[in-house]
Coordinates of C-alpha atoms in Angstrom, one line a residue:
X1 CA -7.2 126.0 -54.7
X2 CA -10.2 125.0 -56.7
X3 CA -10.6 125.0 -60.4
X4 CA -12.7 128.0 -60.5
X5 CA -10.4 130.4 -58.4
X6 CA -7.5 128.8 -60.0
X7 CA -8.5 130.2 -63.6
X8 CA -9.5 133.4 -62.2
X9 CA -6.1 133.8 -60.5
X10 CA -4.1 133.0 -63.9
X11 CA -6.5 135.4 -65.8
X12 CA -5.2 138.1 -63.5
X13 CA -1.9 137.0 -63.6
X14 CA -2.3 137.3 -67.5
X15 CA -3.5 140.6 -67.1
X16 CA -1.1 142.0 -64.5
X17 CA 1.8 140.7 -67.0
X18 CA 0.3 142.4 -69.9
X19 CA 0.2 145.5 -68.3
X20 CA 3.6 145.4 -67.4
X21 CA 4.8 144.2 -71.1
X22 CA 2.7 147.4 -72.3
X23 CA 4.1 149.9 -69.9
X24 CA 7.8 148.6 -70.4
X25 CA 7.1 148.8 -74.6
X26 CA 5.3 152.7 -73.7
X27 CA 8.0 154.1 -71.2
X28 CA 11.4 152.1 -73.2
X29 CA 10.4 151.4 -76.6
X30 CA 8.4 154.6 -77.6
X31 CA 9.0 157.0 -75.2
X32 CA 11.3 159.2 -77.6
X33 CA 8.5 159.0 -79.9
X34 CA 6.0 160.1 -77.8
X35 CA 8.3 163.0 -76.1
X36 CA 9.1 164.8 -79.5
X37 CA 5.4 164.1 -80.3
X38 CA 3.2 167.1 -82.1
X39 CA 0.1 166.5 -79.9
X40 CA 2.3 166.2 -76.6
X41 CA 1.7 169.1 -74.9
X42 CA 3.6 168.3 -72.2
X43 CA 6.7 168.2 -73.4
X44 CA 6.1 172.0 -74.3
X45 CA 5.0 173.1 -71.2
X46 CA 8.0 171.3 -69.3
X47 CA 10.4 173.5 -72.2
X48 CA 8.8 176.3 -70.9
X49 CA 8.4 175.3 -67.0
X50 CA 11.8 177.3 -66.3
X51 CA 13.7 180.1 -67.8
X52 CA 15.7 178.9 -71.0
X53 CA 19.5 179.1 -70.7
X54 CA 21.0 182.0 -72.6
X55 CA 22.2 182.7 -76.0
X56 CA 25.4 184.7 -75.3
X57 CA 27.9 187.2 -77.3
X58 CA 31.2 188.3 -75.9
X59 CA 30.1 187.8 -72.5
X60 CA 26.4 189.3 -72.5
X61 CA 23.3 187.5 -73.5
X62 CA 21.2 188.3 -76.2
X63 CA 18.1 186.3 -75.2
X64 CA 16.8 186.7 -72.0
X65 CA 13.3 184.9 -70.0
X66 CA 10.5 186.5 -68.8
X67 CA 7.6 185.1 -66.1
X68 CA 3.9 184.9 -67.6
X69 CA 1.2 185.1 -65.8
X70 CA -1.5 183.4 -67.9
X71 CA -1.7 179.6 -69.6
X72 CA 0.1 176.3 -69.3
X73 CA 3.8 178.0 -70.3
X74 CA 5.4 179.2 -67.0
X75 CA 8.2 181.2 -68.8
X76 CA 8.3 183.0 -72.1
X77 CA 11.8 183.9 -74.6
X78 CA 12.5 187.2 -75.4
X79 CA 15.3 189.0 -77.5
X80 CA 17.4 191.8 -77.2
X81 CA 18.0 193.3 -80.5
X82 CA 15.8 190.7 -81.7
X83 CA 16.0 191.9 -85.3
X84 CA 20.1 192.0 -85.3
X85 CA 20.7 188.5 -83.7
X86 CA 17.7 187.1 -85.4
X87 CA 19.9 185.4 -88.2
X88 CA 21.8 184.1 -85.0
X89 CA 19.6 183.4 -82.5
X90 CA 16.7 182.0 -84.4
X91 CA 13.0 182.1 -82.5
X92 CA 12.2 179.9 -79.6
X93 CA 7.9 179.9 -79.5
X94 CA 5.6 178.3 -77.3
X95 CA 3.1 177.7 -80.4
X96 CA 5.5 177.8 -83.2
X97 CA 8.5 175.7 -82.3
X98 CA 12.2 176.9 -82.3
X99 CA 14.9 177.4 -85.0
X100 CA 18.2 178.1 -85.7
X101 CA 20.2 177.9 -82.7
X102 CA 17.6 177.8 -80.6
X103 CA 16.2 174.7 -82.1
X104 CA 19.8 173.0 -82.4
X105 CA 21.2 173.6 -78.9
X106 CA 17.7 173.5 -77.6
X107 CA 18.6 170.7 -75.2
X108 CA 21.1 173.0 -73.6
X109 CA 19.1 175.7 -73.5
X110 CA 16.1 173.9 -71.7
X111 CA 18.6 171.8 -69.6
X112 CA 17.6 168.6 -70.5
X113 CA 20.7 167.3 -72.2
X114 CA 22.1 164.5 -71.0
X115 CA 24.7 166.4 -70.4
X116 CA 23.1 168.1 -67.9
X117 CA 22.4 165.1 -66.5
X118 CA 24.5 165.7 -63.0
X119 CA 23.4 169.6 -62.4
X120 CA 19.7 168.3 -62.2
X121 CA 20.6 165.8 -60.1
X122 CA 22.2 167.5 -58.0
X123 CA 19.5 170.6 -57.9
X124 CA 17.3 167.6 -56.7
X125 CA 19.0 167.4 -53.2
X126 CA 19.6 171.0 -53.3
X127 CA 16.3 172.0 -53.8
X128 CA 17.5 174.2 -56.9
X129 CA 15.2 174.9 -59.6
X130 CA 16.1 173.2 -62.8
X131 CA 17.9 176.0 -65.2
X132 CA 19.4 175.7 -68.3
X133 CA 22.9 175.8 -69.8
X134 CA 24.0 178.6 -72.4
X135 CA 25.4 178.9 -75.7
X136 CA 28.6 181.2 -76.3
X137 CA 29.0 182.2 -79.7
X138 CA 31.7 183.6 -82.2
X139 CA 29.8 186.5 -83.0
X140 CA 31.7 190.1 -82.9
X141 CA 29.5 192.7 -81.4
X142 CA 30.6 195.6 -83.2
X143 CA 31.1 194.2 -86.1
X144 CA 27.5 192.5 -86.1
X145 CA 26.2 196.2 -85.6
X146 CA 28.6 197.8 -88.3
X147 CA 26.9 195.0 -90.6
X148 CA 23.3 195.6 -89.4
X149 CA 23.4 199.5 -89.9
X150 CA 25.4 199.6 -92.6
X151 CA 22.2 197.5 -94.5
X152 CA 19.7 199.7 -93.2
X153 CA 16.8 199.6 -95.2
X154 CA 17.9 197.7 -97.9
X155 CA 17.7 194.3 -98.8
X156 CA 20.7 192.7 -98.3
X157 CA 22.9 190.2 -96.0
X158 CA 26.8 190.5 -94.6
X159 CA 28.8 187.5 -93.6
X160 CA 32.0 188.0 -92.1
X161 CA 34.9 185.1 -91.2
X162 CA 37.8 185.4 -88.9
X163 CA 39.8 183.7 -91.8
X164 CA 42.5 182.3 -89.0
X165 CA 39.6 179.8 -87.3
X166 CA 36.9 180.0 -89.1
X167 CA 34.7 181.6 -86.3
X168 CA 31.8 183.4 -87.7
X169 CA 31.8 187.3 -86.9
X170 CA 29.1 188.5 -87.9
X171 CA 25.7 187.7 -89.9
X172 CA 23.3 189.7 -90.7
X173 CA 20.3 189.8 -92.9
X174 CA 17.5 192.8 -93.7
X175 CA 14.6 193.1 -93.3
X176 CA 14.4 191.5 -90.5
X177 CA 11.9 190.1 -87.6
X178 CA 11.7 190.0 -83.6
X179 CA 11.5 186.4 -82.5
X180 CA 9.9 188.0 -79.4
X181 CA 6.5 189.5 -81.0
X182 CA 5.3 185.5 -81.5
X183 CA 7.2 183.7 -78.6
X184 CA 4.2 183.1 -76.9
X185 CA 0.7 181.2 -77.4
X186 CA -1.5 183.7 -77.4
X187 CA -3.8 185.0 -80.9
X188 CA -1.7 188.5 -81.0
X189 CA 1.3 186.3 -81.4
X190 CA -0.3 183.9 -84.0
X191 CA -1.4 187.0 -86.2
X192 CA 2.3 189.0 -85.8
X193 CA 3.4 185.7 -87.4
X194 CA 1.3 185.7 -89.8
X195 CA 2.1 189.4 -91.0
X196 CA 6.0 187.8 -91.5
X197 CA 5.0 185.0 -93.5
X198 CA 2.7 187.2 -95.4
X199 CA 5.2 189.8 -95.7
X200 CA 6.7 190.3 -99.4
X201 CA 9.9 191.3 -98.4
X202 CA 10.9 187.5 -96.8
X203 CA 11.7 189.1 -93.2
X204 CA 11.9 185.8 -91.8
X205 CA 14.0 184.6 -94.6
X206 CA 18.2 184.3 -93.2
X207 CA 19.8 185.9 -96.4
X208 CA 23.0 185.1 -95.4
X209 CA 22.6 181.5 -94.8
X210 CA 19.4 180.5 -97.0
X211 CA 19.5 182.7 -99.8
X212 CA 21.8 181.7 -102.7
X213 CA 22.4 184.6 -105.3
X214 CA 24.6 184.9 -108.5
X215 CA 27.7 186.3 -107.8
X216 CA 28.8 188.1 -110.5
X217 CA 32.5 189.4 -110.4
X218 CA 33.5 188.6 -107.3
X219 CA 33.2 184.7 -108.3
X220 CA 36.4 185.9 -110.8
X221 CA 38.9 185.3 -107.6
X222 CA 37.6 181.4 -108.0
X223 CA 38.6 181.7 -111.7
X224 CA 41.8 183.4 -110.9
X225 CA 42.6 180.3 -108.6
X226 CA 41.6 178.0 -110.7
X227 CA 43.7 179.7 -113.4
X228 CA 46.9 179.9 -111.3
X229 CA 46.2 176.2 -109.7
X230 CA 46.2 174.5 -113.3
X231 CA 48.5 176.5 -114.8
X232 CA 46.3 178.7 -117.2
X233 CA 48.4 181.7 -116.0
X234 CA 52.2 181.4 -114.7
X235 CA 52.5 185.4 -114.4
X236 CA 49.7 187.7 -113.4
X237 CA 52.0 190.5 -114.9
X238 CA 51.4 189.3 -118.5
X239 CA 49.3 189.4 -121.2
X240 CA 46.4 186.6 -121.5
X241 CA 45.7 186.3 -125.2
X242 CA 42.3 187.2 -124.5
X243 CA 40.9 188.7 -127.9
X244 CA 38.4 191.5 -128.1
X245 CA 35.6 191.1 -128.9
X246 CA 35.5 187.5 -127.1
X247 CA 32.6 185.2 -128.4
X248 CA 31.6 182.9 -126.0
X249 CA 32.8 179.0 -127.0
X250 CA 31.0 177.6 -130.3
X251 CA 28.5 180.4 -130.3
X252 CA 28.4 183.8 -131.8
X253 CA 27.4 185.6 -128.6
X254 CA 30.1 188.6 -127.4
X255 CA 30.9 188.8 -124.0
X256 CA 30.7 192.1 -123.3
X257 CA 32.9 194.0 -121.1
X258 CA 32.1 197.2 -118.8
X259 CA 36.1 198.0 -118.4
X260 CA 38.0 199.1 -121.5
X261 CA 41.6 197.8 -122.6
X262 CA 40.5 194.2 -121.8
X263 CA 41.9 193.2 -124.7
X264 CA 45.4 190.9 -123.6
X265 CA 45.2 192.5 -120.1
X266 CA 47.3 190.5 -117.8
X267 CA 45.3 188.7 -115.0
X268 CA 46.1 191.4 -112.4
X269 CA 44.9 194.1 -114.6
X270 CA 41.7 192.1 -115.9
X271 CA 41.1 191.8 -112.4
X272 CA 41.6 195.4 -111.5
X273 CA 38.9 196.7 -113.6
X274 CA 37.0 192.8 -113.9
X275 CA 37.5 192.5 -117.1
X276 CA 34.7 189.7 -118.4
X277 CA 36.2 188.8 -121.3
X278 CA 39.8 187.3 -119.9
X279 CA 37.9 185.6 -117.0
X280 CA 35.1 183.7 -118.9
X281 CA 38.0 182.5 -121.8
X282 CA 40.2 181.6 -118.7
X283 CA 37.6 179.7 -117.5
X284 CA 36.9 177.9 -121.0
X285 CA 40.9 177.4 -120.5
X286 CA 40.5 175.5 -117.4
X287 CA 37.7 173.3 -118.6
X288 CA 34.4 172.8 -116.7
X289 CA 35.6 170.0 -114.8
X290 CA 38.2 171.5 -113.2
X291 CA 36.5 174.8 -112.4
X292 CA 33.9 172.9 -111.2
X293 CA 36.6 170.8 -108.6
X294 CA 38.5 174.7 -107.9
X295 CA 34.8 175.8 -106.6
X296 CA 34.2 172.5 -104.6
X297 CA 37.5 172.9 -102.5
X298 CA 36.2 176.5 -101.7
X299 CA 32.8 175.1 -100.6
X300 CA 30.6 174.8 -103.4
X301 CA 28.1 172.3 -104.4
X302 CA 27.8 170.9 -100.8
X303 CA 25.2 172.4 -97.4
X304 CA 27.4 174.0 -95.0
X305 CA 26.9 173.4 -91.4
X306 CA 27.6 176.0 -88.6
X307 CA 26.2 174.2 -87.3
X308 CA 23.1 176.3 -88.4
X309 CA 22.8 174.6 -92.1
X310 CA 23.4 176.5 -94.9
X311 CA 22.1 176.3 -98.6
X312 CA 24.9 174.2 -100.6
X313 CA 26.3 177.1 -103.1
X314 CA 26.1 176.1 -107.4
X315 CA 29.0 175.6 -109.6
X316 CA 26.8 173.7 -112.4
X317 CA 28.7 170.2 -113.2
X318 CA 27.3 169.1 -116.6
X319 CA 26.8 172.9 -118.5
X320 CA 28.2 173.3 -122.0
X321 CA 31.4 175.2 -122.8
X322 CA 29.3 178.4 -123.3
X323 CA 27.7 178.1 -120.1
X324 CA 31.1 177.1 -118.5
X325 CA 32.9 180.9 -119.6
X326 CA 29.5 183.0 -118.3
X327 CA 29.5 181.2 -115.1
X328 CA 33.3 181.4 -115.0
X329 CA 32.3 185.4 -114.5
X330 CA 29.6 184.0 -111.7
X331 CA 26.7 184.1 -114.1
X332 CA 24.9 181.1 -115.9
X333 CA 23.8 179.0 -112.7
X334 CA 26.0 180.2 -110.7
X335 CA 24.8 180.8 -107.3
X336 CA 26.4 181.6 -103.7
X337 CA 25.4 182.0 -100.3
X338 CA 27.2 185.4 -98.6
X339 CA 28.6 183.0 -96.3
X340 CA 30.3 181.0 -99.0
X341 CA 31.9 184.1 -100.8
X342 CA 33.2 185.2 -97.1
X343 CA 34.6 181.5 -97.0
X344 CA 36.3 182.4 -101.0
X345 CA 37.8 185.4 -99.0
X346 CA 39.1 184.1 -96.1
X347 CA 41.1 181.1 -97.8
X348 CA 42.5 183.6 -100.0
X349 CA 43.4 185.7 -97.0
X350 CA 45.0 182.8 -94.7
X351 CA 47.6 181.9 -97.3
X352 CA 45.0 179.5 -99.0
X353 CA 44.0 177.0 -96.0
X354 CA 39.7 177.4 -96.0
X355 CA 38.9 176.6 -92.3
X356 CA 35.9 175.3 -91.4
X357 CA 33.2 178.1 -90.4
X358 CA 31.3 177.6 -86.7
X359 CA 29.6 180.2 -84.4
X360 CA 29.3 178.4 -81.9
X361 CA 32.5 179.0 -79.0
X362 CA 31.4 176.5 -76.5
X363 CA 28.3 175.0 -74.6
X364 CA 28.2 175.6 -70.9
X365 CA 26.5 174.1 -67.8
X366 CA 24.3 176.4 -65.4
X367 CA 27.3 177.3 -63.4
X368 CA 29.6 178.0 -66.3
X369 CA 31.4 174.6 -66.5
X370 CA 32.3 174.4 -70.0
X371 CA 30.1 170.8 -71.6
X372 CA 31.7 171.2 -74.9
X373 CA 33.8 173.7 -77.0
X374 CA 34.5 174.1 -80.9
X375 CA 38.2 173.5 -81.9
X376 CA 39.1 175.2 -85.5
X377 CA 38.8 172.4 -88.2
X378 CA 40.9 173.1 -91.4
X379 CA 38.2 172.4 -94.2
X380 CA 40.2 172.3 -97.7
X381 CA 43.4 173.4 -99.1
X382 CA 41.7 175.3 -102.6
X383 CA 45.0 177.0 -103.5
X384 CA 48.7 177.0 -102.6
X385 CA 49.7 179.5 -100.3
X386 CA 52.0 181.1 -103.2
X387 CA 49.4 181.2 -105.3
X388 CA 46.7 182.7 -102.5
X389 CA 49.6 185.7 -101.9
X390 CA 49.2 186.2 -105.8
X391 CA 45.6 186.4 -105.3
X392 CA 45.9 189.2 -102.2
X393 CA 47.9 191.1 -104.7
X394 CA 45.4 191.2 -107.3
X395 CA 42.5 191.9 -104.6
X396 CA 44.5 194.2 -102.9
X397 CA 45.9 196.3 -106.3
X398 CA 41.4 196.3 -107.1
X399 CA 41.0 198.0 -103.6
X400 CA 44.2 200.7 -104.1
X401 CA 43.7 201.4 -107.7
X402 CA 40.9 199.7 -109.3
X403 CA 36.9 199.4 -108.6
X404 CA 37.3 198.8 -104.3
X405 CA 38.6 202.0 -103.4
X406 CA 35.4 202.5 -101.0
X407 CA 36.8 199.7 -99.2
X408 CA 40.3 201.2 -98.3
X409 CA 41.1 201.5 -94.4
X410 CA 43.9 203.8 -93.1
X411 CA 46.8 201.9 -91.5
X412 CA 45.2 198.3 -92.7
X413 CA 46.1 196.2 -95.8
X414 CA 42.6 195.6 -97.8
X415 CA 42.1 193.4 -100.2
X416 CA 38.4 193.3 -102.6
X417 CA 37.0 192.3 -105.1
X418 CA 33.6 194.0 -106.7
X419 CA 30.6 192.3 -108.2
X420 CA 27.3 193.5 -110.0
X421 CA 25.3 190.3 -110.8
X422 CA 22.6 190.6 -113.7
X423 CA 19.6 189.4 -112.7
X424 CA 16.0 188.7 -114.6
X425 CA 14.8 188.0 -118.0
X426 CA 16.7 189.7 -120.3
X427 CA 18.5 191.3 -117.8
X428 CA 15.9 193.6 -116.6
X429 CA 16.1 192.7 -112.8
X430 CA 18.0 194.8 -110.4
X431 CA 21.2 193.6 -110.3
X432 CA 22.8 192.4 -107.0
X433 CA 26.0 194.5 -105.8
X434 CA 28.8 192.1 -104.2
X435 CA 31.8 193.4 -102.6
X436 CA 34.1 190.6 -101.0
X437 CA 37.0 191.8 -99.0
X438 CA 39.6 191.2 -96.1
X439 CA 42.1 193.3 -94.2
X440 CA 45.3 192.8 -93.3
X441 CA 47.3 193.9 -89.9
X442 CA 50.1 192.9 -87.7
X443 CA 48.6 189.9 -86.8
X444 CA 47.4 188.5 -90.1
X445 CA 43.9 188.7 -91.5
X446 CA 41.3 188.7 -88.5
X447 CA 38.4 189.1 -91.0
X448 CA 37.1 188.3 -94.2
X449 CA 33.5 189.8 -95.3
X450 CA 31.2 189.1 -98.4
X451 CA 28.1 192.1 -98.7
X452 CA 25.2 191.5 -100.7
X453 CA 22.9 193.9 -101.9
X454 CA 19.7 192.6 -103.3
X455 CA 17.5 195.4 -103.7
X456 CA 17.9 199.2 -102.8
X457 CA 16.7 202.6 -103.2
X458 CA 19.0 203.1 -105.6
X459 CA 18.0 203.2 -109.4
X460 CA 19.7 200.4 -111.5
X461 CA 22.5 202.1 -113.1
X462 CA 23.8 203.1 -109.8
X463 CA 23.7 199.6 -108.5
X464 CA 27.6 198.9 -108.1
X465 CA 29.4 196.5 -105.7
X466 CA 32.1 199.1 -104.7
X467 CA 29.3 201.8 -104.8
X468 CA 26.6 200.0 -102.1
X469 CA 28.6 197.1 -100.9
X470 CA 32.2 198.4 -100.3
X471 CA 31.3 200.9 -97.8
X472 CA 29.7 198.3 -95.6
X473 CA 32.3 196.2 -95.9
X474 CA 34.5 198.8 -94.5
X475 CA 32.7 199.5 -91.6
X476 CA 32.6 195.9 -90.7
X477 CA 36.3 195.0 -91.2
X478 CA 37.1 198.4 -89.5
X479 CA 35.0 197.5 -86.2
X480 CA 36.8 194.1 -85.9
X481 CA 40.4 195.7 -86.3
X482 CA 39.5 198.2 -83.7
X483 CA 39.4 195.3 -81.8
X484 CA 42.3 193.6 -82.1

């Protein structure tokens, strides 16, 4: 070989071993980065190339796929109930992304998990289109519908627990949305988008997971255990010292109470008629740090995963002792997710062991091979179980003879607690109702719910926890007893 040739040959030998250096570093080295790429538009139109596995509850889907006939997206996501399961399902949109479980299990759904790895494979040699797998949840049917209805028009979320596993019954948040109106790419869906995020009311907004609100009185069963757990109170049955009036620690500020005979009432009695004034000095008695440990075993102060996240709940950790006795009542900073005062409930109501909460059952393959399926995780221990069966007591003497008598179910054991959170400068604000509850039958508790009620038709001196919340909560609990 000549010189000349010689040089041309090793040029192209350079150049045939650059190419293949760049398409090893392009297909190995950044391929993830390029698939999950905004610009990548093929990576959407393969999601959307077949129809997405299903979101299912008790054994019927809630999502379903339909064929379009226009544009690079072969198949579009629709909803059944869309508003109802929107807290659940999340959207899946060809312009707009996906979220909730849709976003999380999205892999599943679109069958390209790895996990999924041996059905494509083998609809290869099949000839089988590609499908995706599914996503059973925890959710209760009826009960998600008892919760849904029973908000109506107002603004408001429900959260309900099966306190025995942890399983997530039911979440539901108003007003709410259709995923389906902007699942596709065209300008109708971009502008029905647009009217959500525009929309005052938040319907977008998942109140039951995202939205943290002051508790008010129902954050007094946290005090109670906290109380009980560091010996504050040896006897529920006798009288607390509590003067009246009570002014807040090192300030001249009265803490007013909306219950008469607080003065001395015992803990079950303060908490009959949520008595402010024994709860914020018990929780001065306690001390902030150990309030602020009580609340942490029950959740607060860390993002819950479901493995939808939700907001991390507020027990402030460096507040005065003032600030201390008025969040002790759940005011101050105080601030909870519904989901985290249905978690307060259920520990209460399974002898004081919080299990983790999940709403996810199980991840399944095409043909209904279970890939994966949640096993109950005990979370915390928060309180002993004699000292959570002291707790029932008090709930359940509120729900028999004290502020929860909405809440009482024929045949059933209920236990509640009512709560009317002040909200606003000054007050002024309409103040949230709260009712947290469980009920009780042969079998133990099967379900623990926390209602919120954050705005209503009703005027502000009507807004009561066992007035707007209670009967919701009822209709709930009752709908997952007539199912057990």
């Amino acid at each position: 070989m000549n010189k000349p040739v010689r040089r041309i040959a090793i040029f192209c030998g350079l150049l045939v071993l650059t190419l293949l250096i760049r398409d090893n570093w392009l297909q190995y080295v950044r391929a993830d980065e390029l698939n999950s790429h905004k610009y990548n538009r093929r990576v959407l139109i393969e999601r959307y190339s077949n129809p997405r596995g299903n979101i299912i509850v008790e054994g019927k889907p809630v999502t379903s796929s339909v064929e379009t006939k226009s544009g690079d997206f072969k198949y579009k996501r629709t909803y059944i109930d869309g508003p109802m399961w929107a807290p659940v399902t999340g959207f899946a949109s060809q312009a707009f992304g996906a979220s909730q479980i849709e976003n999380i299990e999205d892999g599943i759904l679109t069958g390209n998990d790895d996990r999924l790895f041996f059905d494509r494979t083998l609809g290869m040699f099949t000839g089988e289109k590609k499908q995706g797998g599914n996503v059973v949840t925890t959710l209760n049917a009826a009960a998600q519908k008892a919760a849904y209805e029973g908000l109506g028009d107002k603004k408001g979320a429900v959260a309900a627990i099966d306190p025995r596993t942890g399983a997530i019954l039911a979440l539901a948040s108003t007003p709410s949305y259709d995923p389906s109106v902007f699942a596709g790419n065209s300008d109708n869906d971009s502008a029905n988008r647009q009217k959500l995020l525009k929309d005052k009311n938040e319907p977008m907004k998942n109140r039951t997971l995202r939205e943290i609100y002051a508790p008010g009185s129902t954050f007094k069963v946290v005090t109670a255990a906290a109380a009980l757990e560091y010996g504050k109170v040896t006897d529920i049955n006798a009288p607390t010292d509590t003067p009246e009036p009570y002014f807040l620690p090192n300030t001249r500020t009265i803490m007013k109470n909306h219950a008469g005979g607080c003065e001395n009432a015992s803990l079950n009695e303060a908490m009959r008629v949520s008595c402010n004034s024994v709860f914020a000095k018990l929780g001065d008695d306690v001390g902030r740090d150990d309030m602020v440990k009580m609340a942490e075993k029950f959740g607060f102060n860390s993002e819950i995963f479901t493995p939808v996240r939700a907001d991390a709940s507020v027990y402030d950790k460096k507040m005065e002792r003032s600030s201390n006795a008025l969040s002790a009542i759940g005011q101050y900073n105080t601030a909870a997710t519904p989901l985290q005062m249905a978690m307060v409930t259920a520990a209460i109501a399974n002898d004081g062991k919080l299990m983790k909460p999940y709403m996810v059952d199980r991840l399944t393959a095409p043909n209904l091979d279970v890939i994966e399926k949640t096993k109950p995780e005990e979370m915390s221990r928060p309180v002993s179980q004699k000292n959570a069966q002291l707790i029932q007591q008090m709930m359940e003497n509120v729900v028999e003879n004290g502020t929860g008598g909405n809440a009482k179910i024929s045949g059933a054991q209920v236990g509640g607690k009512t709560g009317t959170a002040e909200t606003g400068e000054n007050n002024t604000g309409t103040p949230y109702a709260w009712f947290i509850s469980y009920a009780k039958n042969d079998n133990g508790s099967p379900v623990a719910v926390a209602v919120v009620i954050e705005d209503s038709k009703a005027r502000t001196g009507e807004v009561t926890g066992g007035g707007l919340a209670a009967p919701i909560a009822k209709d709930v609990m009752k709908a997952v007893l007539g199912k057990q």
